[in-house]
XYZ file of C-alpha atoms in Angstrom:
731
model
C 84.799 18.663 -40.777
C 88.221 17.912 -39.354
C 90.525 20.419 -37.671
C 92.881 20.201 -40.640
C 90.080 21.041 -43.053
C 89.021 23.936 -40.844
C 92.520 25.344 -41.009
C 92.611 25.134 -44.814
C 89.184 26.732 -45.182
C 90.038 29.484 -42.693
C 93.257 30.345 -44.511
C 91.455 30.519 -47.874
C 88.693 32.691 -46.434
C 91.340 34.995 -44.938
C 93.095 35.364 -48.304
C 89.824 35.972 -50.099
C 88.689 38.595 -47.621
C 91.969 40.473 -47.339
C 91.156 42.656 -50.319
C 87.582 43.353 -49.243
C 87.848 43.842 -45.512
C 86.794 47.519 -45.747
C 82.996 47.651 -45.395
C 81.021 48.967 -48.348
C 79.267 52.287 -48.069
C 75.534 51.973 -47.434
C 72.714 54.386 -46.857
C 72.411 55.345 -43.198
C 69.108 54.447 -41.563
C 66.847 57.164 -40.275
C 66.210 56.637 -36.555
C 63.012 54.723 -35.829
C 60.879 56.873 -33.557
C 58.417 54.832 -31.512
C 56.139 57.887 -31.343
C 56.212 58.374 -35.101
C 52.785 59.097 -36.548
C 52.471 55.993 -38.662
C 49.412 53.777 -38.811
C 50.059 50.166 -37.674
C 49.354 48.868 -41.171
C 52.097 51.046 -42.665
C 54.896 49.759 -40.470
C 57.116 47.222 -42.228
C 59.135 44.856 -40.072
C 62.445 43.570 -41.409
C 64.331 40.505 -40.199
C 68.068 40.150 -40.803
C 69.799 36.787 -40.379
C 73.590 36.557 -40.254
C 75.872 33.881 -41.633
C 77.648 31.479 -39.338
C 77.603 27.874 -40.545
C 75.848 25.525 -38.136
C 75.427 28.446 -35.729
C 72.878 29.841 -38.176
C 70.488 27.064 -37.171
C 69.813 29.225 -34.108
C 67.818 31.506 -36.429
C 65.065 28.872 -36.432
C 64.614 29.322 -32.686
C 64.451 33.086 -33.211
C 61.705 32.597 -35.816
C 59.753 30.397 -33.412
C 59.885 33.113 -30.748
C 58.882 35.891 -33.176
C 55.824 33.959 -34.276
C 54.908 33.107 -30.703
C 55.076 36.838 -29.892
C 52.820 37.674 -32.844
C 55.475 39.545 -34.839
C 54.683 39.626 -38.551
C 57.819 39.903 -40.688
C 57.466 41.718 -44.025
C 61.093 41.688 -45.248
C 63.861 39.138 -44.769
C 67.540 39.606 -45.573
C 70.222 37.001 -45.031
C 73.811 36.037 -45.664
C 75.162 32.501 -46.055
C 73.254 30.218 -43.659
C 71.049 33.218 -42.933
C 70.154 33.260 -46.627
C 69.197 29.569 -46.481
C 66.938 29.983 -43.439
C 65.675 33.349 -44.647
C 64.879 32.071 -48.126
C 62.798 29.238 -46.732
C 60.957 31.599 -44.387
C 60.295 34.027 -47.230
C 58.498 31.431 -49.359
C 56.060 30.905 -46.496
C 57.467 27.907 -44.657
C 56.773 27.866 -40.927
C 59.578 27.617 -38.355
C 58.432 24.060 -37.588
C 58.729 23.117 -41.251
C 62.186 24.667 -41.498
C 63.238 22.805 -38.356
C 62.069 19.523 -39.899
C 63.971 20.222 -43.115
C 67.202 21.064 -41.314
C 66.876 18.023 -39.037
C 66.549 15.760 -42.068
C 69.576 17.099 -43.952
C 72.656 14.876 -44.057
C 75.081 17.778 -43.763
C 78.311 15.823 -44.416
C 76.785 14.666 -47.706
C 75.452 18.117 -48.641
C 78.591 20.060 -47.734
C 80.948 17.375 -49.050
C 79.150 17.070 -52.410
C 79.127 13.313 -52.058
C 77.226 11.408 -54.713
C 75.103 8.669 -53.185
C 76.855 5.324 -53.597
C 73.743 3.774 -55.137
C 74.104 6.234 -58.032
C 77.794 5.609 -58.584
C 78.969 3.129 -61.162
C 80.625 -0.082 -60.066
C 84.122 0.940 -61.165
C 83.743 4.164 -59.152
C 82.672 2.281 -56.028
C 85.645 -0.066 -56.297
C 87.969 2.947 -56.255
C 86.192 5.011 -53.592
C 88.355 6.614 -50.965
C 91.746 5.360 -52.133
C 93.238 8.870 -51.995
C 93.801 11.244 -49.104
C 94.740 14.175 -51.359
C 92.969 14.959 -54.625
C 93.750 17.772 -57.050
C 92.058 18.751 -60.310
C 93.672 18.164 -63.689
C 92.891 20.795 -66.317
C 94.527 21.075 -69.711
C 96.939 18.308 -68.811
C 98.236 20.179 -65.745
C 97.686 19.487 -62.060
C 96.477 22.544 -60.166
C 94.589 23.726 -57.109
C 90.778 23.641 -57.044
C 88.660 26.785 -56.918
C 86.884 25.145 -54.000
C 86.818 21.864 -52.143
C 83.330 21.180 -53.537
C 81.252 22.309 -56.510
C 78.172 22.917 -54.361
C 75.929 20.535 -56.297
C 74.206 19.116 -53.231
C 73.710 22.605 -51.785
C 71.799 23.734 -54.851
C 69.826 20.452 -54.918
C 68.734 21.207 -51.332
C 67.722 24.751 -52.270
C 65.875 23.611 -55.418
C 63.786 21.054 -53.550
C 62.923 23.222 -50.552
C 61.998 26.345 -52.585
C 60.076 24.455 -55.286
C 56.768 26.377 -54.768
C 58.568 29.630 -55.737
C 60.272 28.210 -58.845
C 58.327 30.618 -61.104
C 59.119 33.707 -58.993
C 61.763 36.040 -60.437
C 61.273 39.123 -58.252
C 61.593 38.388 -54.551
C 59.174 41.144 -53.534
C 56.504 38.839 -54.968
C 57.201 36.262 -52.264
C 54.968 36.136 -49.161
C 57.845 37.985 -47.447
C 60.162 40.172 -49.509
C 63.646 38.693 -49.575
C 67.234 39.633 -50.341
C 70.404 37.579 -50.057
C 73.932 38.950 -49.989
C 76.953 37.515 -51.807
C 80.418 38.868 -52.594
C 81.777 39.594 -56.065
C 85.184 37.945 -55.748
C 86.578 40.024 -58.638
C 85.673 43.468 -57.283
C 85.156 42.837 -53.570
C 81.705 44.405 -53.741
C 78.712 43.213 -51.796
C 76.003 42.004 -54.173
C 72.434 42.297 -52.902
C 70.239 39.856 -54.806
C 66.537 40.709 -54.811
C 65.524 38.687 -57.841
C 66.420 35.740 -60.054
C 66.071 32.012 -59.436
C 65.737 31.695 -55.663
C 67.670 28.422 -55.389
C 70.608 29.889 -57.343
C 70.655 33.002 -55.181
C 70.705 30.950 -51.972
C 73.521 28.766 -53.319
C 75.574 31.837 -54.340
C 75.303 33.341 -50.844
C 76.778 30.234 -49.155
C 79.872 29.899 -51.349
C 82.463 29.776 -48.546
C 85.788 30.704 -50.225
C 88.013 27.662 -50.477
C 85.279 25.296 -49.325
C 82.736 25.844 -52.115
C 83.545 26.952 -55.652
C 82.545 30.497 -56.652
C 79.291 30.608 -58.592
C 78.927 32.328 -61.939
C 75.600 34.142 -61.723
C 74.475 36.840 -64.149
C 78.048 37.495 -65.261
C 79.477 37.877 -61.746
C 81.661 35.417 -59.875
C 80.107 35.183 -56.422
C 81.283 33.795 -53.091
C 79.919 33.894 -49.553
C 78.394 37.222 -48.565
C 79.979 36.931 -45.120
C 83.274 38.095 -46.643
C 81.965 41.692 -46.806
C 78.592 41.816 -45.021
C 77.770 39.003 -42.639
C 74.812 40.863 -41.077
C 72.902 42.586 -43.908
C 70.803 44.967 -41.802
C 71.419 47.839 -44.248
C 69.769 45.779 -46.964
C 66.625 45.437 -44.843
C 66.604 49.217 -44.487
C 67.076 49.688 -48.239
C 64.086 47.433 -48.901
C 61.858 49.666 -46.761
C 61.942 48.231 -43.261
C 60.768 50.651 -40.561
C 61.903 48.307 -37.808
C 64.808 45.895 -38.173
C 65.148 42.791 -36.004
C 68.560 41.150 -36.275
C 69.626 37.622 -35.362
C 73.409 37.612 -35.223
C 75.511 34.493 -34.608
C 78.817 36.085 -35.588
C 81.838 35.269 -33.446
C 83.031 37.808 -30.928
C 86.700 38.616 -30.442
C 88.486 36.075 -28.269
C 90.730 36.848 -25.337
C 94.364 35.833 -25.319
C 93.544 32.881 -23.083
C 91.327 31.438 -25.839
C 93.874 31.861 -28.640
C 95.678 28.598 -28.059
C 95.703 27.048 -31.540
C 96.225 27.963 -35.176
C 92.505 27.616 -35.825
C 91.726 30.012 -32.943
C 94.172 32.587 -34.274
C 92.818 32.363 -37.836
C 89.241 32.683 -36.563
C 90.293 35.791 -34.644
C 91.899 37.349 -37.717
C 88.754 36.701 -39.763
C 86.569 38.235 -37.073
C 88.816 41.302 -36.976
C 88.469 41.693 -40.748
C 84.669 41.615 -40.584
C 84.350 43.692 -37.412
C 84.105 47.226 -38.946
C 81.206 46.134 -41.145
C 79.632 44.222 -38.262
C 79.721 47.232 -35.904
C 78.074 49.427 -38.537
C 75.372 46.862 -39.350
C 74.512 46.259 -35.698
C 73.861 49.962 -35.215
C 71.029 49.638 -37.745
C 69.270 46.954 -35.698
C 66.328 48.064 -33.558
C 66.375 44.668 -31.842
C 69.676 42.801 -31.782
C 69.346 39.139 -30.804
C 72.652 37.427 -30.035
C 72.293 33.657 -29.521
C 75.349 32.374 -27.614
C 77.822 30.573 -29.862
C 80.385 29.363 -27.333
C 80.889 25.734 -26.435
C 79.655 24.159 -29.685
C 81.612 23.933 -32.921
C 80.416 26.039 -35.840
C 80.494 22.798 -37.859
C 78.237 20.875 -35.454
C 75.165 20.616 -37.675
C 74.087 17.500 -35.790
C 73.505 19.717 -32.730
C 70.631 21.489 -34.484
C 68.302 21.069 -31.494
C 70.814 22.799 -29.205
C 71.332 25.656 -31.679
C 67.584 26.162 -32.101
C 67.092 26.252 -28.341
C 69.843 28.850 -28.004
C 68.111 31.007 -30.600
C 64.747 30.668 -28.885
C 66.192 31.557 -25.472
C 68.110 34.564 -26.823
C 65.024 35.914 -28.594
C 62.924 35.410 -25.457
C 65.195 37.874 -23.647
C 63.693 40.542 -25.924
C 60.091 39.543 -25.265
C 58.894 43.035 -24.288
C 60.392 44.660 -27.382
C 58.928 41.966 -29.627
C 55.495 42.320 -28.071
C 55.621 46.075 -28.670
C 56.572 45.545 -32.307
C 53.729 43.045 -32.694
C 51.310 45.592 -31.195
C 52.459 48.343 -33.550
C 52.483 46.082 -36.605
C 49.151 44.526 -35.829
C 47.824 41.118 -36.914
C 48.361 40.338 -40.571
C 47.482 37.290 -42.650
C 50.448 36.071 -44.643
C 49.683 36.708 -48.326
C 49.787 33.824 -50.770
C 51.849 34.549 -53.850
C 50.140 34.041 -57.179
C 51.892 31.577 -59.415
C 53.214 29.325 -56.653
C 53.636 25.748 -57.838
C 51.902 22.703 -56.484
C 53.557 19.344 -55.981
C 54.233 18.921 -59.703
C 54.284 20.884 -62.945
C 53.586 20.015 -66.578
C 56.679 20.333 -68.787
C 56.030 21.981 -72.144
C 59.626 21.926 -73.400
C 63.127 20.919 -72.278
C 66.030 23.251 -73.066
C 69.709 22.451 -72.425
C 72.088 25.382 -71.873
C 75.839 25.565 -71.357
C 76.972 23.188 -74.103
C 77.195 23.113 -77.880
C 78.361 19.486 -78.028
C 75.677 17.146 -79.410
C 76.937 14.200 -77.322
C 76.555 16.221 -74.123
C 73.041 17.389 -74.936
C 72.069 13.821 -75.826
C 73.497 12.538 -72.534
C 71.694 15.192 -70.488
C 68.374 14.472 -72.170
C 68.797 10.703 -71.733
C 69.629 11.007 -68.039
C 66.784 13.431 -67.422
C 64.304 11.153 -69.176
C 61.785 14.013 -69.214
C 59.781 14.748 -72.368
C 57.284 17.475 -73.244
C 53.959 16.484 -71.769
C 55.492 14.840 -68.680
C 54.676 15.979 -65.161
C 57.699 16.444 -62.894
C 58.206 16.912 -59.182
C 61.182 18.407 -57.327
C 62.167 14.940 -56.143
C 62.280 13.569 -59.697
C 64.432 16.457 -60.907
C 66.810 16.165 -57.949
C 67.239 12.448 -58.565
C 67.834 12.785 -62.311
C 70.316 15.635 -61.894
C 72.096 13.554 -59.273
C 72.610 10.896 -61.945
C 74.283 13.535 -64.109
C 76.562 14.504 -61.205
C 77.600 10.853 -60.898
C 79.012 10.747 -64.440
C 81.967 12.945 -63.452
C 81.601 14.969 -66.666
C 80.126 18.154 -65.216
C 80.698 20.969 -62.769
C 77.619 22.633 -61.315
C 74.335 21.477 -62.883
C 71.212 23.512 -62.148
C 67.763 24.154 -63.566
C 65.045 26.753 -63.708
C 61.376 26.600 -64.604
C 60.108 29.342 -66.886
C 56.314 29.740 -66.873
C 54.525 29.011 -70.134
C 50.781 29.328 -69.626
C 49.666 26.497 -67.380
C 52.905 24.596 -68.033
C 56.633 25.290 -67.781
C 59.784 25.232 -69.837
C 62.428 23.210 -68.062
C 65.828 24.830 -68.641
C 68.823 22.779 -67.491
C 72.173 24.553 -67.408
C 75.334 22.461 -67.278
C 78.975 23.345 -66.763
C 80.745 20.983 -69.135
C 83.800 20.363 -66.986
C 85.015 16.796 -66.525
C 86.071 15.926 -62.996
C 89.596 14.856 -63.977
C 91.640 14.197 -60.877
C 95.136 13.416 -59.636
C 95.287 11.734 -56.252
C 97.707 10.423 -53.673
C 96.850 7.599 -51.293
C 98.690 5.927 -48.466
C 98.493 2.594 -46.713
C 100.308 0.880 -43.888
C 99.883 -2.561 -42.419
C 102.255 -4.670 -40.383
C 102.365 -7.474 -42.980
C 103.308 -5.575 -46.130
C 104.457 -2.289 -44.588
C 103.934 1.151 -46.119
C 102.680 1.843 -49.616
C 101.950 4.974 -51.644
C 99.476 5.299 -54.486
C 99.633 7.878 -57.274
C 96.585 7.876 -59.505
C 95.158 10.022 -62.280
C 91.681 9.738 -63.789
C 90.923 11.421 -67.118
C 87.553 11.578 -68.875
C 87.028 11.849 -72.632
C 90.736 11.304 -73.326
C 90.144 8.727 -76.059
C 86.447 9.108 -76.802
C 83.582 11.061 -75.314
C 82.405 9.346 -72.155
C 85.507 7.195 -71.766
C 87.474 6.936 -68.512
C 91.249 6.447 -68.597
C 93.098 5.800 -65.356
C 96.805 5.679 -64.555
C 97.837 3.989 -61.283
C 101.211 3.567 -59.626
C 101.407 1.752 -56.292
C 104.839 1.803 -54.657
C 105.717 -0.457 -51.742
C 106.574 -4.036 -50.864
C 103.915 -4.906 -53.418
C 104.270 -2.652 -56.462
C 101.829 -2.210 -59.305
C 101.639 0.080 -62.334
C 98.564 0.042 -64.541
C 96.811 1.881 -67.350
C 93.121 1.127 -67.743
C 90.477 2.241 -70.207
C 86.726 1.957 -69.748
C 83.818 2.959 -71.907
C 80.090 2.397 -71.865
C 77.726 2.666 -74.735
C 76.082 6.066 -74.462
C 78.244 6.962 -71.411
C 75.727 5.505 -68.952
C 74.474 2.553 -71.010
C 74.438 -1.084 -69.987
C 77.102 -2.338 -72.400
C 80.612 -1.845 -70.975
C 84.046 -2.583 -72.426
C 87.466 -2.080 -70.900
C 91.152 -2.941 -71.116
C 93.963 -2.879 -68.554
C 97.712 -3.061 -69.138
C 99.531 -3.739 -65.859
C 102.870 -4.668 -64.321
C 102.943 -6.093 -60.787
C 105.637 -7.222 -58.382
C 105.148 -9.151 -55.172
C 106.170 -12.227 -53.175
C 104.780 -15.731 -52.900
C 105.335 -18.573 -50.437
C 105.533 -21.253 -53.107
C 103.587 -24.507 -52.770
C 105.577 -27.586 -51.881
C 107.249 -29.089 -48.820
C 109.849 -26.323 -48.434
C 107.372 -23.380 -48.839
C 110.219 -21.198 -50.073
C 109.615 -17.530 -50.743
C 109.957 -16.148 -54.238
C 109.610 -12.752 -55.788
C 107.388 -12.607 -58.845
C 106.855 -10.069 -61.608
C 103.746 -10.211 -63.773
C 103.015 -8.256 -66.951
C 99.440 -8.592 -68.147
C 96.922 -7.319 -70.665
C 93.214 -7.893 -70.024
C 90.166 -6.981 -72.090
C 86.609 -7.309 -70.792
C 83.122 -6.958 -72.211
C 79.820 -7.231 -70.398
C 76.575 -5.755 -69.135
C 76.036 -3.431 -66.184
C 72.829 -3.755 -64.161
C 71.543 -1.117 -61.719
C 75.007 0.527 -61.712
C 76.171 -1.955 -59.059
C 76.539 -5.265 -60.956
C 78.708 -6.365 -63.869
C 78.259 -9.638 -65.758
C 80.706 -10.333 -68.536
C 83.739 -12.070 -69.944
C 87.451 -11.316 -69.935
C 90.393 -12.376 -72.087
C 93.804 -12.272 -70.395
C 97.373 -12.553 -71.579
C 100.048 -12.759 -68.881
C 103.798 -13.221 -68.554
C 105.220 -14.137 -65.111
C 108.867 -14.188 -64.046
C 109.977 -15.887 -60.791
C 113.254 -14.930 -59.106
C 113.907 -18.457 -57.779
C 116.792 -20.221 -59.465
C 115.544 -22.804 -61.931
C 111.943 -21.573 -61.896
C 110.709 -21.187 -65.484
C 109.066 -18.052 -66.831
C 105.358 -18.575 -67.498
C 103.320 -17.391 -70.471
C 99.606 -17.674 -69.746
C 96.486 -17.177 -71.862
C 93.001 -17.490 -70.406
C 89.357 -16.567 -70.682
C 87.040 -15.871 -67.736
C 83.389 -15.435 -66.889
C 82.855 -12.636 -64.358
C 80.214 -11.578 -61.869
C 80.893 -8.483 -59.775
C 78.436 -6.798 -57.391
C 78.815 -4.075 -54.764
C 75.896 -2.381 -52.996
C 77.490 -1.225 -49.726
C 76.052 1.898 -48.164
C 79.550 3.262 -47.464
C 83.171 2.360 -48.033
C 84.388 2.166 -44.440
C 82.574 0.134 -41.781
C 79.408 -0.379 -43.872
C 76.076 -0.776 -42.142
C 74.260 -2.485 -44.991
C 74.646 -3.947 -48.447
C 76.646 -6.694 -50.112
C 80.021 -7.107 -51.806
C 80.457 -10.145 -54.066
C 82.921 -11.143 -56.772
C 83.117 -14.423 -58.684
C 85.371 -15.502 -61.561
C 85.648 -18.766 -63.460
C 88.840 -18.901 -65.482
C 89.954 -21.431 -68.102
C 93.385 -21.258 -69.656
C 96.734 -22.737 -70.431
C 100.426 -21.978 -70.102
C 103.608 -22.928 -71.905
C 104.567 -25.169 -68.959
C 102.477 -28.032 -70.367
C 101.217 -27.067 -73.803
C 98.924 -30.073 -74.119
C 97.299 -29.494 -70.745
C 95.258 -26.684 -69.281
C 93.897 -25.371 -66.013
C 90.739 -23.943 -64.517
C 90.262 -21.737 -61.483
C 87.000 -20.766 -59.833
C 87.012 -18.208 -57.008
C 84.164 -16.463 -55.223
C 84.271 -14.126 -52.265
C 81.481 -12.184 -50.643
C 80.380 -10.167 -47.646
C 76.867 -9.295 -46.499
C 76.145 -6.578 -43.915
C 72.866 -6.489 -42.012
C 72.029 -3.587 -39.657
C 70.801 -4.594 -36.207
C 69.560 -2.580 -33.286
C 71.671 -0.599 -30.824
C 74.155 0.552 -33.508
C 75.160 -3.046 -34.204
C 75.867 -4.651 -37.585
C 76.004 -8.345 -38.456
C 78.434 -9.330 -41.209
C 78.455 -12.699 -42.975
C 80.990 -13.693 -45.574
C 83.089 -16.357 -47.134
C 85.525 -17.473 -49.788
C 85.478 -20.487 -52.064
C 88.239 -21.456 -54.474
C 88.807 -24.531 -56.644
C 91.845 -24.929 -58.950
C 92.347 -27.800 -61.372
C 94.837 -28.887 -64.033
C 98.390 -30.069 -64.536
C 99.153 -26.727 -66.134
C 98.294 -24.724 -63.014
C 100.972 -22.052 -62.379
C 102.103 -21.336 -58.812
C 100.395 -17.914 -58.664
C 97.047 -19.620 -59.384
C 97.231 -21.803 -56.263
C 95.119 -20.718 -53.274
C 96.885 -19.158 -50.278
C 94.939 -18.653 -47.036
C 96.029 -16.490 -44.114
C 96.952 -13.029 -42.939
C 94.914 -10.131 -41.608
C 95.219 -7.930 -44.692
C 94.475 -8.488 -48.365
C 97.232 -8.571 -50.949
C 97.229 -5.739 -53.483
C 98.709 -8.008 -56.180
C 96.948 -11.333 -55.481
C 93.614 -10.440 -53.816
C 91.785 -13.071 -55.835
C 93.752 -16.110 -54.564
C 94.802 -14.932 -51.076
C 91.831 -14.777 -48.687
C 92.536 -13.525 -45.177
C 92.019 -15.666 -42.072
C 91.938 -14.779 -38.367
C 95.033 -15.792 -36.412
C 97.076 -17.130 -39.340
C 100.095 -15.478 -40.896
C 100.090 -14.448 -44.571
C 99.856 -17.423 -46.950
C 99.999 -19.861 -44.032
C 97.959 -22.494 -45.872
C 98.243 -23.425 -49.540
C 96.283 -25.817 -51.724
C 94.097 -26.183 -54.768
C 90.831 -26.047 -52.817
C 90.061 -23.419 -50.189
C 86.926 -22.782 -48.158
C 86.494 -19.988 -45.595
C 83.370 -18.896 -43.743
C 83.110 -15.709 -41.684
C 80.706 -14.176 -39.185
C 81.065 -11.100 -37.019
C 79.194 -8.456 -35.078
C 80.301 -4.828 -35.076
C 79.168 -2.204 -32.576
C 79.344 1.537 -33.157
C 80.661 2.566 -29.747
C 80.519 6.217 -30.796
C 80.558 8.138 -34.089
C 83.502 6.901 -36.176
C 84.626 4.384 -33.532
C 83.787 0.686 -33.824
C 84.392 -2.581 -31.992
C 84.040 -5.924 -33.774
C 84.104 -9.550 -32.645
C 84.386 -12.165 -35.378
C 85.068 -15.800 -36.198
C 86.464 -17.598 -39.264
C 86.325 -21.290 -40.060
C 87.809 -23.104 -43.030
C 90.837 -24.727 -44.531
C 92.592 -25.931 -47.664
C 92.751 -29.294 -49.401
C 93.633 -30.902 -52.689
C 90.076 -32.087 -53.408
C 86.645 -30.615 -52.739
C 84.949 -32.037 -49.649
C 82.123 -30.996 -47.358
C 82.525 -30.559 -44.483
C 86.014 -29.102 -44.808
C 88.650 -31.619 -43.656
C 91.147 -30.478 -41.017
C 89.130 -27.357 -40.229
C 90.877 -24.352 -38.714
C 89.026 -21.964 -36.415
C 89.998 -18.339 -35.939
C 88.716 -15.575 -33.669
C 89.398 -11.883 -33.573
C 88.587 -8.718 -31.643
C 89.247 -5.415 -33.389
C 88.839 -1.723 -32.732
C 88.482 0.567 -35.736
C 88.104 4.279 -36.384
C 87.228 6.374 -39.417
C 89.861 9.066 -39.927
C 90.937 11.566 -42.555
C 93.448 9.018 -43.923
C 90.920 6.193 -44.011
C 90.106 3.422 -41.542
C 92.534 2.672 -38.712
C 92.303 -0.880 -37.335
C 93.932 -2.576 -34.366
C 93.186 -6.291 -34.154
C 93.989 -9.274 -31.957
C 93.327 -12.710 -33.450
C 93.878 -16.351 -32.535
C 93.795 -19.506 -34.693
C 93.078 -22.981 -33.369
C 96.296 -24.306 -34.916
C 98.515 -21.688 -33.294
C 99.536 -21.535 -29.647
C 99.663 -17.749 -29.442
C 97.630 -14.838 -30.755
C 98.562 -12.202 -33.328
C 98.316 -8.418 -33.103
C 97.795 -6.527 -36.334
C 97.599 -2.845 -37.263
C 96.540 -1.137 -40.479
C 96.089 2.504 -41.531
C 94.285 3.528 -44.700
C 92.276 1.688 -47.303
C 93.566 -1.146 -49.411
C 95.310 0.200 -52.503
């Protein structure tokens, strides 16, 4: 998470906690007397785990030390990340198993609610990451979100990892009694959850205000429990703990020397707000373990091994106390809860909650693909619900399993809330200068399942467009769409003089085709177009054409992909009013293949092929080769080429081959060396006549505004090299 995001989240947490900073009254604990006449079997040991983001991973090291010391834990209470770790420990998972789970979590994906690209539809992939600011649209108005994410991937993680306890509704039936703490954002009260669906309870406890949307659970709107009780020791006492062991990764107050930035100051204010509650809760701890939290960011989930080691070392400092507790508690075999699930469960019925719309229920059932009599696993359910998330038609989607004899009723609850969005994007490159994008995506505007998008790109190349897309059955294979657009740009016209001309194009396109595997479209398109040139004497052009299309994109990520392919081909036949008795054809194909190598290296292979024919060929259907950056108006007929200026070569046949190797020097920083070879001609020939060679070296970085690239390139036909800079994704 970036510093800017940390500031936003911290401010929102501060605002949310301002009204609930006064700690809630709790029952005072009776002092634990080590000489108390209690038999070892009657002593109940409680473990309290605080919230703290990535710092909470230190709790795993504490668990490892407790088990090594022979301490049997009867009761677990947790807040936020403490509720995640504590919930997993309560269902009977060992510290080693929890460590393995946490090590395998892709935290940027989980916390960012990203839908895997392989589940996203092709039109979504083509638009990924164009905006740097996105706001929700509700009721036709643009507003602020209740949270940066819905928390879908958080609840998927909890559902999968707590699967064995899916039938449990009272947490004292778990191998270790459990309670998680959340905050009622309406009343400011701490909510201690000792029953319900375990995955939902864990998700509710980690609802960081501003970062994750509040969760509606049992009629209460819940956010992160850290707002009012980050260390729920009193809850362990309430559940009957005779001895309370606390693992606390809360921040301490900073000195003035450490308050050098806005983030530091906001963190200090938040700590001050939670301090009265924290002081009270710590007094209830018989053993207070404080893993050090300095020197590593609270968002550094990739440093899990370091956090776990800090927890283990901090707990080891209390070895004598832990050994005494183990002696008093005595050896105990962890009980196995009756009704725990195996790897799969038989579904007796499927129930959809949260909607009264027949189309929605039909969609949910189709995407689930689960019928009575089917066996399901947690992995199958997570995958199918992920497909629902990818439609953009829902808020939080969750499920529960209600026992029914030897089988289960699968109850899926949806929040029917389309992810309508307004976004702003930015782009700068040294060839076409700065550009701004304003875009709005609306679902169900025309028909259920349809997607309507409004785009306005403002810059040296300007484009305004309205597009409509619909699939049969929302996620079916048959897809139809239309786009009405107006574009303005510049062309270096073909001919001896190569004069520059502005051009305005108004177009209407309608397409129909089949979608395969969500990443490939095969279809046809009918296009009507009217072009106006601003060169004196140049005629306006009315164009009608039909095209066959093939579009495929399977990249693993938008920026600096490590694997996958990107390919687009179009064969167009048409005519204009320039020569009514003639016609033209244009075939273009461009592609890129990325192959991961060892040592953080990636091989990329690509190329472009274009062939134009006909006496009726308009000037904006010629092929223009050159430049470091793609045109937003003419991407189809203007392939880039190392070392050449924009539109340096023009012809009716173009061939370009590319190869490069990229090295990940460090996270989000890349170095690439590449070569292009190709040229233009008036007829197709192999090998390419008058070949041009181009080389480039570039340094790129992934940033909050998109990729930043600095490139030096050299072409064999030019005496000097070219420097080029770009910021942001192509709009």
